[in-house]
XYZ file of C-alpha atoms in Angstrom:
601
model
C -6.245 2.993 -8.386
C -7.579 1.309 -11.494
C -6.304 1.841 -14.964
C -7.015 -0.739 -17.042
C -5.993 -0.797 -20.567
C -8.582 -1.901 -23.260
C -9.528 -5.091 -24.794
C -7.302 -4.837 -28.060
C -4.326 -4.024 -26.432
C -4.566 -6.714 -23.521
C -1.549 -8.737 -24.737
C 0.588 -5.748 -25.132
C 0.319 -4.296 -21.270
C -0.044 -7.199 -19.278
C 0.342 -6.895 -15.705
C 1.880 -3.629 -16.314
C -1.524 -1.860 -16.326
C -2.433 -3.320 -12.857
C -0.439 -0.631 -11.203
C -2.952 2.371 -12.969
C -5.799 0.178 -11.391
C -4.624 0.429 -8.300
C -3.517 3.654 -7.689
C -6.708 5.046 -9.204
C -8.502 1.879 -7.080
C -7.670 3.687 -4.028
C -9.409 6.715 -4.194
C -12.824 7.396 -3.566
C -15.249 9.287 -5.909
C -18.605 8.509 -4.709
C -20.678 10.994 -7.530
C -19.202 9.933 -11.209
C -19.769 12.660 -13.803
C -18.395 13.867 -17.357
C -15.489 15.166 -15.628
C -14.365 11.702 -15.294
C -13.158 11.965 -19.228
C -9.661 12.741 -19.641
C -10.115 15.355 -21.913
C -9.137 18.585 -20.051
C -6.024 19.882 -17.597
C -6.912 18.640 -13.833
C -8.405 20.627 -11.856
C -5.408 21.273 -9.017
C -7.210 24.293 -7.171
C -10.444 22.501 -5.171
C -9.685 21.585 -2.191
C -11.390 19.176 0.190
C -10.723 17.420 3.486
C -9.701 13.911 3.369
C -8.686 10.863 6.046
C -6.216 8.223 5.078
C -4.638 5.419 6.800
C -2.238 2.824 5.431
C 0.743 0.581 6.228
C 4.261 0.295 5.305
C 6.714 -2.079 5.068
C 10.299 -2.621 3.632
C 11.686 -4.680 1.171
C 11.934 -7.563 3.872
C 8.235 -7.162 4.084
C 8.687 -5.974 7.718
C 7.019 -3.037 9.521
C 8.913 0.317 9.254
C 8.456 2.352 12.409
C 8.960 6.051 12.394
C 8.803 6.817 8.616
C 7.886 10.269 8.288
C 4.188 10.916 6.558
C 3.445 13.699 5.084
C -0.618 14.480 3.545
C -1.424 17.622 2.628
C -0.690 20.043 5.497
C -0.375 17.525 7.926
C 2.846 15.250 9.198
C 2.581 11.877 11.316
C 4.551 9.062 11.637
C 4.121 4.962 11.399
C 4.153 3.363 14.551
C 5.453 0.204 15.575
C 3.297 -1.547 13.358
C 4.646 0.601 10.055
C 0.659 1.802 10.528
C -0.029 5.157 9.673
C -3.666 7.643 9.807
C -4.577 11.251 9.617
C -8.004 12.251 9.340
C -9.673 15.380 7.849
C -6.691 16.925 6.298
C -6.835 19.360 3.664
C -6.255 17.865 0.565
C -6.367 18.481 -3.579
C -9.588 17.101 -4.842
C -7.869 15.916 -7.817
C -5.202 14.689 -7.152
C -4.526 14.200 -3.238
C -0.504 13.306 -2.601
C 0.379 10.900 0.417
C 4.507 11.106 0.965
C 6.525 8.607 2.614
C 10.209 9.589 4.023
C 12.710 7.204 5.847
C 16.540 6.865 6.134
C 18.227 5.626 3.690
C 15.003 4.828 1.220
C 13.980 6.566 -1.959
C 10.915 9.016 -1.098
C 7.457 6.984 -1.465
C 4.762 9.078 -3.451
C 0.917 7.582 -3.606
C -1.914 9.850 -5.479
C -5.333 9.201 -4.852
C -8.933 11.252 -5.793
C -9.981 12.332 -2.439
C -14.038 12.745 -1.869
C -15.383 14.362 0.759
C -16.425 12.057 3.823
C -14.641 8.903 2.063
C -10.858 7.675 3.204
C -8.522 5.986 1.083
C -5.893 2.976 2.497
C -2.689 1.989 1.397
C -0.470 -0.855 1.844
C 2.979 0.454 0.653
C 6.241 -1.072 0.565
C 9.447 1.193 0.197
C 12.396 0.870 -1.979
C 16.132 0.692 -0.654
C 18.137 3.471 -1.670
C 21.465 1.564 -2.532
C 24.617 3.407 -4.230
C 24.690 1.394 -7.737
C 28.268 3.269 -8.756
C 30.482 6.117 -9.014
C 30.936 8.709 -12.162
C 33.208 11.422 -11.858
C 31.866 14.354 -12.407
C 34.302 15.971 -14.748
C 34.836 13.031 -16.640
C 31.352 12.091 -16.911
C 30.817 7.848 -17.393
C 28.279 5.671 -16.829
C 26.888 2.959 -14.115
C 24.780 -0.564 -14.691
C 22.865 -2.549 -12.403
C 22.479 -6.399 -12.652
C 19.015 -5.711 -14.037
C 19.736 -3.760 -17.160
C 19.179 -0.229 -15.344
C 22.104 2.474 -17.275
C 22.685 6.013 -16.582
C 25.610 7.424 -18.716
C 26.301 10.863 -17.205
C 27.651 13.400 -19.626
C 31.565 15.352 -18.936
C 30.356 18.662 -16.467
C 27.128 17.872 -16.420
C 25.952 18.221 -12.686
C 25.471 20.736 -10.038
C 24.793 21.101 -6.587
C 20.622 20.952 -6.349
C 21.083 23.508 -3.818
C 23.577 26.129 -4.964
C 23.475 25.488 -8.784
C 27.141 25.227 -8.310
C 29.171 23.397 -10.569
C 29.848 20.096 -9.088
C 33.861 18.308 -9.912
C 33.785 15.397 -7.219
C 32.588 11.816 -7.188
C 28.674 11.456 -7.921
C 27.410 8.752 -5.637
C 24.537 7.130 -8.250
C 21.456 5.566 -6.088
C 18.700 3.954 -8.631
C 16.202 0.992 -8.580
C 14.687 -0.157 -11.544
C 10.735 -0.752 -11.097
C 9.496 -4.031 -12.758
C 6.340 -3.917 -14.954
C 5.405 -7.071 -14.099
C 6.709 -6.667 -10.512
C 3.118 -8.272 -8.730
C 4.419 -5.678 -5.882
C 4.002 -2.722 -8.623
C 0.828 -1.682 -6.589
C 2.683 -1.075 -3.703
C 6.178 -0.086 -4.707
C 5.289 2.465 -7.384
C 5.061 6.321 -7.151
C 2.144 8.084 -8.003
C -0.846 6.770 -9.231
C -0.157 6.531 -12.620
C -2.572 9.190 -14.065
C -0.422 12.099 -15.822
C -0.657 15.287 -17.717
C 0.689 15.206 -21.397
C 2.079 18.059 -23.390
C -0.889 19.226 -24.037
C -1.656 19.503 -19.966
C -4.336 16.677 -20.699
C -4.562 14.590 -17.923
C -4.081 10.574 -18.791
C -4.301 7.260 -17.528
C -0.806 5.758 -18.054
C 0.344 1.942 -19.303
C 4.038 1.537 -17.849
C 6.419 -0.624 -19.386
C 8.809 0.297 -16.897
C 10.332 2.965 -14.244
C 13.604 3.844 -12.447
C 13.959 5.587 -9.619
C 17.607 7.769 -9.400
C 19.226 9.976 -7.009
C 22.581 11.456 -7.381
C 24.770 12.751 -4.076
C 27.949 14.193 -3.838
C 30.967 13.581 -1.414
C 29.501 14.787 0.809
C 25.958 13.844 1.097
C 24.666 16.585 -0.814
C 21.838 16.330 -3.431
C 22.776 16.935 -6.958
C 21.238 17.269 -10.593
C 21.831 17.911 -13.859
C 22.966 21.397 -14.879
C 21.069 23.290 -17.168
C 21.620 22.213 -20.459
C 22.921 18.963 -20.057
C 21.183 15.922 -20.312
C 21.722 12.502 -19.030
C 20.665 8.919 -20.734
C 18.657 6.343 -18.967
C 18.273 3.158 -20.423
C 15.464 1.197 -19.060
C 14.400 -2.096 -18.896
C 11.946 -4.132 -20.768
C 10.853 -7.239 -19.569
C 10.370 -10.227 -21.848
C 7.088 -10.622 -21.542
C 6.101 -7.011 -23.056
C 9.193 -6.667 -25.596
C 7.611 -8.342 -28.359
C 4.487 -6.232 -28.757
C 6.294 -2.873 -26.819
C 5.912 0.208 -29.353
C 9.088 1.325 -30.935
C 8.737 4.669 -29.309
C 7.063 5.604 -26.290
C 6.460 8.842 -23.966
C 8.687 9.873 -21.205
C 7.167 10.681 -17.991
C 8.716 12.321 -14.715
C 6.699 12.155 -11.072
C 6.036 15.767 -10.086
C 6.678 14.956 -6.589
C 4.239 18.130 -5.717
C 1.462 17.366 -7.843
C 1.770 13.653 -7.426
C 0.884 13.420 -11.383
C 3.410 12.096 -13.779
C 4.285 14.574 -16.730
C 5.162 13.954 -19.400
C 8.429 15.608 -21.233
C 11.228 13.778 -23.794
C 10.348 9.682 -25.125
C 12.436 6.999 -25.386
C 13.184 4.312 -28.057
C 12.980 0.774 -28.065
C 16.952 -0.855 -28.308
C 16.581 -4.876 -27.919
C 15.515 -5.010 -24.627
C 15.307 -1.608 -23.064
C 13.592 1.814 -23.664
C 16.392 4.613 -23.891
C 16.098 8.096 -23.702
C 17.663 11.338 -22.481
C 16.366 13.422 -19.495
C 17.502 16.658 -18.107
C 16.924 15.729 -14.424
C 16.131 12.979 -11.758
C 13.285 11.575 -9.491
C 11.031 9.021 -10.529
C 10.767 8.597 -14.811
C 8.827 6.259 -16.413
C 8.182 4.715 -19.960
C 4.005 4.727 -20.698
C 1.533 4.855 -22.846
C -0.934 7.249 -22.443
C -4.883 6.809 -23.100
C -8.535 8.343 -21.742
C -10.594 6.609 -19.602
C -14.246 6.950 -17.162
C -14.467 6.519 -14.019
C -15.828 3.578 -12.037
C -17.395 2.652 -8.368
C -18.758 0.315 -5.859
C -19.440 -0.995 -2.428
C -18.379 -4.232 -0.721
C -20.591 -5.178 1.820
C -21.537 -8.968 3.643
C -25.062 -10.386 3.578
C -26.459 -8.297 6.492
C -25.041 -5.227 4.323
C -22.475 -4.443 7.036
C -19.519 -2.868 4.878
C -16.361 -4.773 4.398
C -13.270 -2.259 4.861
C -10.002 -2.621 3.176
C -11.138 -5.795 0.651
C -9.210 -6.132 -2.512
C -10.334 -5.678 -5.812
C -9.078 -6.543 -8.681
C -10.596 -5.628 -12.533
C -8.989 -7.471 -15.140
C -9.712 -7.482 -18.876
C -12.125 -10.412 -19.794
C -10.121 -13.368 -21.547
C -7.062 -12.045 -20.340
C -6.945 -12.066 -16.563
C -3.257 -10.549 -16.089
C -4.349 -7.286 -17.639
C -5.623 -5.900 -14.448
C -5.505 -3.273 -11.463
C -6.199 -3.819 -7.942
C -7.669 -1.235 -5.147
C -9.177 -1.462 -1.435
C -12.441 -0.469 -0.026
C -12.366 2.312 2.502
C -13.990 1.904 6.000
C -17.134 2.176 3.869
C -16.717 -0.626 1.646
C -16.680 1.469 -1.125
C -13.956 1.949 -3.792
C -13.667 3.866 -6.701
C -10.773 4.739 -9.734
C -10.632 4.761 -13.504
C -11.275 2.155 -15.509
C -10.538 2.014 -19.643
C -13.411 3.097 -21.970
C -14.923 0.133 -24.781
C -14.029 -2.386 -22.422
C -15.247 -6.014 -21.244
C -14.574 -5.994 -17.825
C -14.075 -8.521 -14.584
C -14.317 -7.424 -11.622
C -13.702 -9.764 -8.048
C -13.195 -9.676 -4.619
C -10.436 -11.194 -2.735
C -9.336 -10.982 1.235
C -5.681 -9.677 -0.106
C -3.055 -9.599 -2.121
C -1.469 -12.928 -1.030
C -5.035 -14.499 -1.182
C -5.726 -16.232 -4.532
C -9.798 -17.417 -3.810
C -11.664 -14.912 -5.090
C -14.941 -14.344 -3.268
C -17.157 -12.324 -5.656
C -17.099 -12.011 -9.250
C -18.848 -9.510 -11.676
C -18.552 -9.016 -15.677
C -20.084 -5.069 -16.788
C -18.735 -3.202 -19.541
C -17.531 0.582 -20.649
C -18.248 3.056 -23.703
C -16.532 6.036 -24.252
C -18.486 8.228 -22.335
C -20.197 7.135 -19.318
C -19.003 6.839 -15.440
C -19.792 3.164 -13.820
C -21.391 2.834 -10.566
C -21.973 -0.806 -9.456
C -23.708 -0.244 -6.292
C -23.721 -2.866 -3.701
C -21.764 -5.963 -3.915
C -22.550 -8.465 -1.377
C -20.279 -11.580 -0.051
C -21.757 -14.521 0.768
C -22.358 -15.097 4.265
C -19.746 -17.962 4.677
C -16.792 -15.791 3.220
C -16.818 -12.515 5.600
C -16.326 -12.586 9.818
C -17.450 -10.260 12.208
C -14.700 -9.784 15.057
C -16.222 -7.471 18.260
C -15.057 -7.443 21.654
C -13.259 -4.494 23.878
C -10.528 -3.301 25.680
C -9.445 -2.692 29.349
C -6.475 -1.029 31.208
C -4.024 -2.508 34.329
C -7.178 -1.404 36.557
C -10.150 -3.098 34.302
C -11.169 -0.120 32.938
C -12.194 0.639 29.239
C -8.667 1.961 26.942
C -10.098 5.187 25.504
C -6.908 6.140 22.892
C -5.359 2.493 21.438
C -6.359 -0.183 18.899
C -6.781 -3.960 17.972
C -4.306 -4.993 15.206
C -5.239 -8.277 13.691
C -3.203 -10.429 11.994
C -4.944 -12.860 8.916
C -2.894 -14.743 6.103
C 0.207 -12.573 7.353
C -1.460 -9.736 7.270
C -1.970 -6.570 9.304
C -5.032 -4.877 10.061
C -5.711 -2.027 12.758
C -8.625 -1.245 13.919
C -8.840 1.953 16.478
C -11.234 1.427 19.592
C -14.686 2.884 20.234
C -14.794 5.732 23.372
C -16.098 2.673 25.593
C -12.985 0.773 24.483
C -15.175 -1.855 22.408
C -14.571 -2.846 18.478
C -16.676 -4.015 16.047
C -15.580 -4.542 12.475
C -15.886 -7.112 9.247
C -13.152 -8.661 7.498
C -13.211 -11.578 4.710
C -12.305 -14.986 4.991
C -10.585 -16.187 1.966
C -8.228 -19.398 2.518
C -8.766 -22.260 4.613
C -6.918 -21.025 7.012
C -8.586 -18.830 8.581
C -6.736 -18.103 11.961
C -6.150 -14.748 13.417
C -4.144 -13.307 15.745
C -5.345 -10.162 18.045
C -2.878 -8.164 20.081
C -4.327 -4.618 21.724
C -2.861 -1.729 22.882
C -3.356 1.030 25.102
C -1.311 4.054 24.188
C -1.823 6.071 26.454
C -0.227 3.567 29.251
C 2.558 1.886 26.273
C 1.004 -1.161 27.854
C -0.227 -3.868 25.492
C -1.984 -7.340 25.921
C -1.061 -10.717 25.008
C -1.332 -12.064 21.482
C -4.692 -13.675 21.747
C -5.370 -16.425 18.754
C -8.612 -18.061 17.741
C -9.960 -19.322 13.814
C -12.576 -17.274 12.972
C -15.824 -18.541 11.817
C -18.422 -16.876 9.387
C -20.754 -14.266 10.836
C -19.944 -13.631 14.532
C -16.920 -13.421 16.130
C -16.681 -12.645 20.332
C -13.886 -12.087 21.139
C -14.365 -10.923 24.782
C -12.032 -8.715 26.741
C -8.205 -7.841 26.110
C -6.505 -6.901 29.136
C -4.013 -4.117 27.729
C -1.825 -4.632 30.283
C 0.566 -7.840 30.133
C 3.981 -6.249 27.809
C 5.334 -2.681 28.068
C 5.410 -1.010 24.576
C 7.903 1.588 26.164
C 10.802 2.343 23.713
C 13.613 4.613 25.208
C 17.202 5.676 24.700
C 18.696 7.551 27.529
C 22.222 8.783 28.347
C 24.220 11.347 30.380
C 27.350 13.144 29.320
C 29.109 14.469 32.884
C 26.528 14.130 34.635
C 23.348 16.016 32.439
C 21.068 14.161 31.251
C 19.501 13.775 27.811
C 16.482 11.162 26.708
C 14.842 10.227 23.584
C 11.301 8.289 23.727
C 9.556 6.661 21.218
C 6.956 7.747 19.911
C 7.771 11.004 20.250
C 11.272 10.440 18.970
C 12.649 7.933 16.292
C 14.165 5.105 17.973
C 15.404 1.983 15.410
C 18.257 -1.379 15.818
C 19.510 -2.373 12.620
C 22.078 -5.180 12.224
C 25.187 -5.315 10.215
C 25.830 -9.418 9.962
C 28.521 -8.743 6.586
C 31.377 -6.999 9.348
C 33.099 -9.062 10.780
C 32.510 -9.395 13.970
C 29.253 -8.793 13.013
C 27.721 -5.375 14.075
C 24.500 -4.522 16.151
C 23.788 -0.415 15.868
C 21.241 1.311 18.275
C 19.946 4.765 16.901
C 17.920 7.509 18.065
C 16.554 10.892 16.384
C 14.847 13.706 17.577
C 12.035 13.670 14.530
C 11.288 17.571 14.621
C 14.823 18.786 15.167
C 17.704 18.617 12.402
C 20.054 15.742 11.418
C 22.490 16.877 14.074
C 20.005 16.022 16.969
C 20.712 11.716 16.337
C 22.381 9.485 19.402
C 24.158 5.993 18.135
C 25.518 3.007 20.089
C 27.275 0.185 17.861
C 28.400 -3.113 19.832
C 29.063 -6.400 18.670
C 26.176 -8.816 17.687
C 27.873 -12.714 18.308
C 26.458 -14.072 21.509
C 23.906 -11.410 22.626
C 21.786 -13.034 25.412
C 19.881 -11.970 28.710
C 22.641 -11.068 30.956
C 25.349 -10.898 28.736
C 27.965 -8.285 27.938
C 29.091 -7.183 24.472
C 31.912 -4.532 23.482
C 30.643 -1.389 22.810
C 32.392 0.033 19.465
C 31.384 3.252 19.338
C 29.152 5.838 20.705
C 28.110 9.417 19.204
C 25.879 11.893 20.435
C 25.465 15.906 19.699
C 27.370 16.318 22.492
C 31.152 13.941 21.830
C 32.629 14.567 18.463
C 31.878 11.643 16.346
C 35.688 11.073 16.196
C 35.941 9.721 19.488
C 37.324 6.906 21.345
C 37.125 4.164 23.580
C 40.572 3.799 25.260
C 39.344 1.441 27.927
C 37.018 -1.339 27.236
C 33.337 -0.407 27.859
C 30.848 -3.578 28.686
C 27.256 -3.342 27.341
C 25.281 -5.574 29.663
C 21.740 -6.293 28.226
C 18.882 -6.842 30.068
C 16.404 -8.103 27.746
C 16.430 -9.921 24.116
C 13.443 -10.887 22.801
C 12.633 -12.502 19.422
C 12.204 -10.046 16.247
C 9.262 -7.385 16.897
C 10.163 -7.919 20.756
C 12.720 -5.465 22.356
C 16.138 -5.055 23.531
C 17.785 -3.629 26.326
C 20.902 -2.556 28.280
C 22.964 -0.160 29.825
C 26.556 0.900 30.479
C 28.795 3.789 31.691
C 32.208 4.161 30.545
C 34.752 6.770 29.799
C 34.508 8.539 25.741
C 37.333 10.152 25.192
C 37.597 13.243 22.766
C 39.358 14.019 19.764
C 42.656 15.003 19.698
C 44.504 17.790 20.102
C 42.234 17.673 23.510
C 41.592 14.572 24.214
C 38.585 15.069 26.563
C 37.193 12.916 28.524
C 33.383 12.178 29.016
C 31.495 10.732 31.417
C 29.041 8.784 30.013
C 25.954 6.596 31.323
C 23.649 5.108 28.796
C 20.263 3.015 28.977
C 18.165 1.816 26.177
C 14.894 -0.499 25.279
C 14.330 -0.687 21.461
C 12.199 -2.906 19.095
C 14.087 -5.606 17.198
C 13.978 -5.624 13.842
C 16.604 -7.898 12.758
């Protein structure tokens, strides 16, 4: 996505217009035209198919398996890898929406301009939904973060989202203010920060901050503001935009359908925040809006080979943190919008946490015409070519599985040819230029030893991976009186999460059926001090659809664990014990439980 703002108002946006850039980056327009100019409404009816592919992460900056993804018509989940792909999808032309959903996270949003035959990557890392404070209802009051992030709620002002019901409990207040100047604002922010004014224009958007807010009830149920009642946010500003931050400025909300921001309401500069009112809650966002054209290229090395999934960033000349950042699709091309009258940089770098730049280009804008660059070629000594291929238990070629490199910390997936063989270029942009190759066979959950070598320029062999040394099987299975019930990844959701703040410190095993219900979700919880190969620990609890949540463990039930391997290795164990049921019954339940799960903490 690229958004860049122009030359005069460089000091003013800062980094805060690299987030446009990127989002816009993203997208791939291969034939620029008038239509580029943000003059008239989008055009939200054309359809076209569309592949896109992407990774996501937490706020740890590790791999989160099992988030739900949702493009156009079509669902899929990450795998272990927080990797993600769905090809030829149906998609708006305009204005194509890639949603992220996971547990206990606020809903991730990316917008991209989809062209037929192109794909778009992301790399996108999701923000914790955390209960900032209580506000009773009735009373109405207000909650503030460390950062500066207010909502003042006002007396009777919220409603069940469902019902429209007039809501008198405790309202359970989740927001996360979104940083400007946040170098993670390309991967952390919704949408892509294009948006329609009140005039249904569509813009190219400067932010000088967002918050992200979510109200629940006692229990658990979404809520929002009732009709006629408005709420005030007060938002942010960092330091380093207050001084030259306009006195007013447009309100924007994320139409979470549309993936456009829209604009309704403004907010006014206080010391060192925006505030404003709004009359509900998802994403809202303080920006300036402004037209722009639309810009191109394609990365390729010296043979012309394309260079997939290359960063790069446009900044303003003479000030290089007014910028926007956006990857190349398996193509090596890359496309977004770009600000009109504008001296322009443009470079290439191997990622985000790479700071050599390996190409550089100056071209400028007018006010009217598109940019295509054409072909931008690497040196030869700063982009790799990795080949080799894949083989099963028996030696023969892994039809349906992948290579996922690993360069600078980080990931990279490539899938495998039908003869099991890969072929791809990356860059090389640090001095250390090691890389680690693990494959996988998915079809057999069988996957090959991490094989590590320093790549050099031009040719890489790698030679054959033997798919075959570490089971990738992930598997929670129990019986309750004797039936039997079983949950497999990847099929099913299976995560560990750790809970080192109780004391003793907590270790929770969790499994979900991801096309059924909440209600279809097994948990184990045991203590965490001293788990080892061969050890036992206390199980705590246990809940399943079938034993009332409010059961107990009258006699002591041992866990004994099997295998513990490092973070990103697995877990496992098994025990049978006695649940007993709730009272007035008291039942008791037979139960025998086995598990092998990916660590994550």
């Amino acid at each position: 996505m690229f958004l860049i703002r122009s030359k005069k108002a460089a000091v003013v946006f800062l980094i805060a217009t690299f987030a446009i850039i990127t989002s816009f980056f993203i997208s791939c327009q291969k034939e620029l035209s008038s239509e580029g100019l943000s003059i008239v409404p989008p055009n939200l009816t054309t359809k076209i198919n569309s592949s896109v592919s992407g990774f996501v992460t937490d706020e740890n900056e590790l791999a989160v398996e099992s988030a739900e993804i949702t493009i156009g018509d079509n669902k899929t989940f990450t795998d272990k890898n927080g990797f993600f792909e769905i090809k030829n999808t149906v998609v708006v032309k305009e204005a194509a929406v890639v949603t992220v959903a996971q547990p206990g996270y606020f809903k991730a949003i990316k917008t991209y301009l989809a062209t037929a035959g192109k794909s778009a990557f992301f790399r996108i890392k999701l923000l914790p939904k955390i209960i900032a404070g209580k506000i009773n209802a009735i009373t109405g009051g207000n909650i503030t973060l460390g950062n500066g992030l207010t909502l003042t709620l006002p007396a009777n002002g919220v409603v069940n989202a469902g019902t429209q019901a007039a809501y008198t409990g405790q309202v359970n207040v989740a927001a996360h203010w979104i940083n400007p100047t946040n170098p993670d604002l390309n991967r952390i922010m919704p949408g892509d920060l294009r948006g329609t004014d009140t005039t249904g224009a569509l813009k190219i958007l400067t932010t000088y901050g967002m918050a992200a807010v979510e109200l629940t009830g006692n229990s658990g149920e979404l809520l929002q503001m009732a009709i006629g009642k408005k709420a005030t946010l007060t938002i942010p500003l960092p330091a380093a935009l207050a001084t030259s931050a306009p006195s007013a400025i447009p309100l924007w909300y994320l139409d979470e359908i549309t993936g456009l921001w829209k604009e309704e309401g403004k907010a006014v500069k206080s010391a060192n925040s925006y505030i404003g009112e709004v009359s509900h809650f998802s994403y809202w966002n303080c920006d300036m809006p402004s037209n722009y054209v639309r810009f191109n290229c394609t990365v390729t090395n010296a043979k012309g080979i394309p260079i997939q999934n290359a960063l790069v960033k446009i900044s303003v000349v003479g000030n290089p943190n007014n910028c926007g950042y956006g990857y190349t699709d398996s193509s090596g091309f890359a496309s977004g919008a770009v600000p009109i009258n504008s001296s322009l940089l443009l470079e290439v770098f191997g990622e985000y946490n790479c700071l050599t730049g390996l190409y550089a280009k100056n071209f400028t804008t007018n006010a009217t015409a598109n940019v295509s660059l054409g072909k931008l070629i690497l040196p030869a000594a700063l982009s790799a070519t990795v080949s080799g291929n894949v083989n099963d238990c028996n030696n023969l070629a892994v039809t349906n599985g992948y290579v996922l490199m690993r360069k600078d910390g980080i990931g990279f997936y490539q899938a495998l040819g039908k003869s099991g063989t890969f072929n791809f270029t990356t860059t090389l942009c640090s001095n250390n230029r090691v890389a680690s190759f693990v494959a996988e066979d998915k079809s057999a959950s069988k996957a090959s030893d991490v094989f590590t070598t320093t790549l050099i320029p031009d040719g890489n062999a790698i030679g054959t991976l033997l798919a075959c040394s570490v089971s990738t099987q992930q598997f929670l299975n129990y019986a309750v009186n004797g039936i039997n019930y079983s949950y497999t990844a990847p099929a099913d959701s299976l995560f560990q999460y750790a809970k080192p703040q109780n004391t003793p410190p907590l270790l929770i095993i969790s499994a979900a059926n991801l096309l059924a219900n909440s209600t279809q979700q097994v948990s184990l919880l045991f203590i965490q001090s001293g788990i080892a190969v061969n050890s036992s620990q206390n199980l705590m609890s246990f809940g399943c659809p079938q034993i009332n949540n409010l059961s107990t463990i009258v006699n002591p039930i041992a866990i004994k664990i099997t295998e513990y391997g490092i973070v990103g290795q697995f877990i496992a164990g098994n025990f049978t014990g006695i649940i007993t049921g709730p009272a007035p019954g008291n039942t008791p339940y037979n139960v025998t439980c086995s598990f092998r799960v990916r660590r994550y903490q």
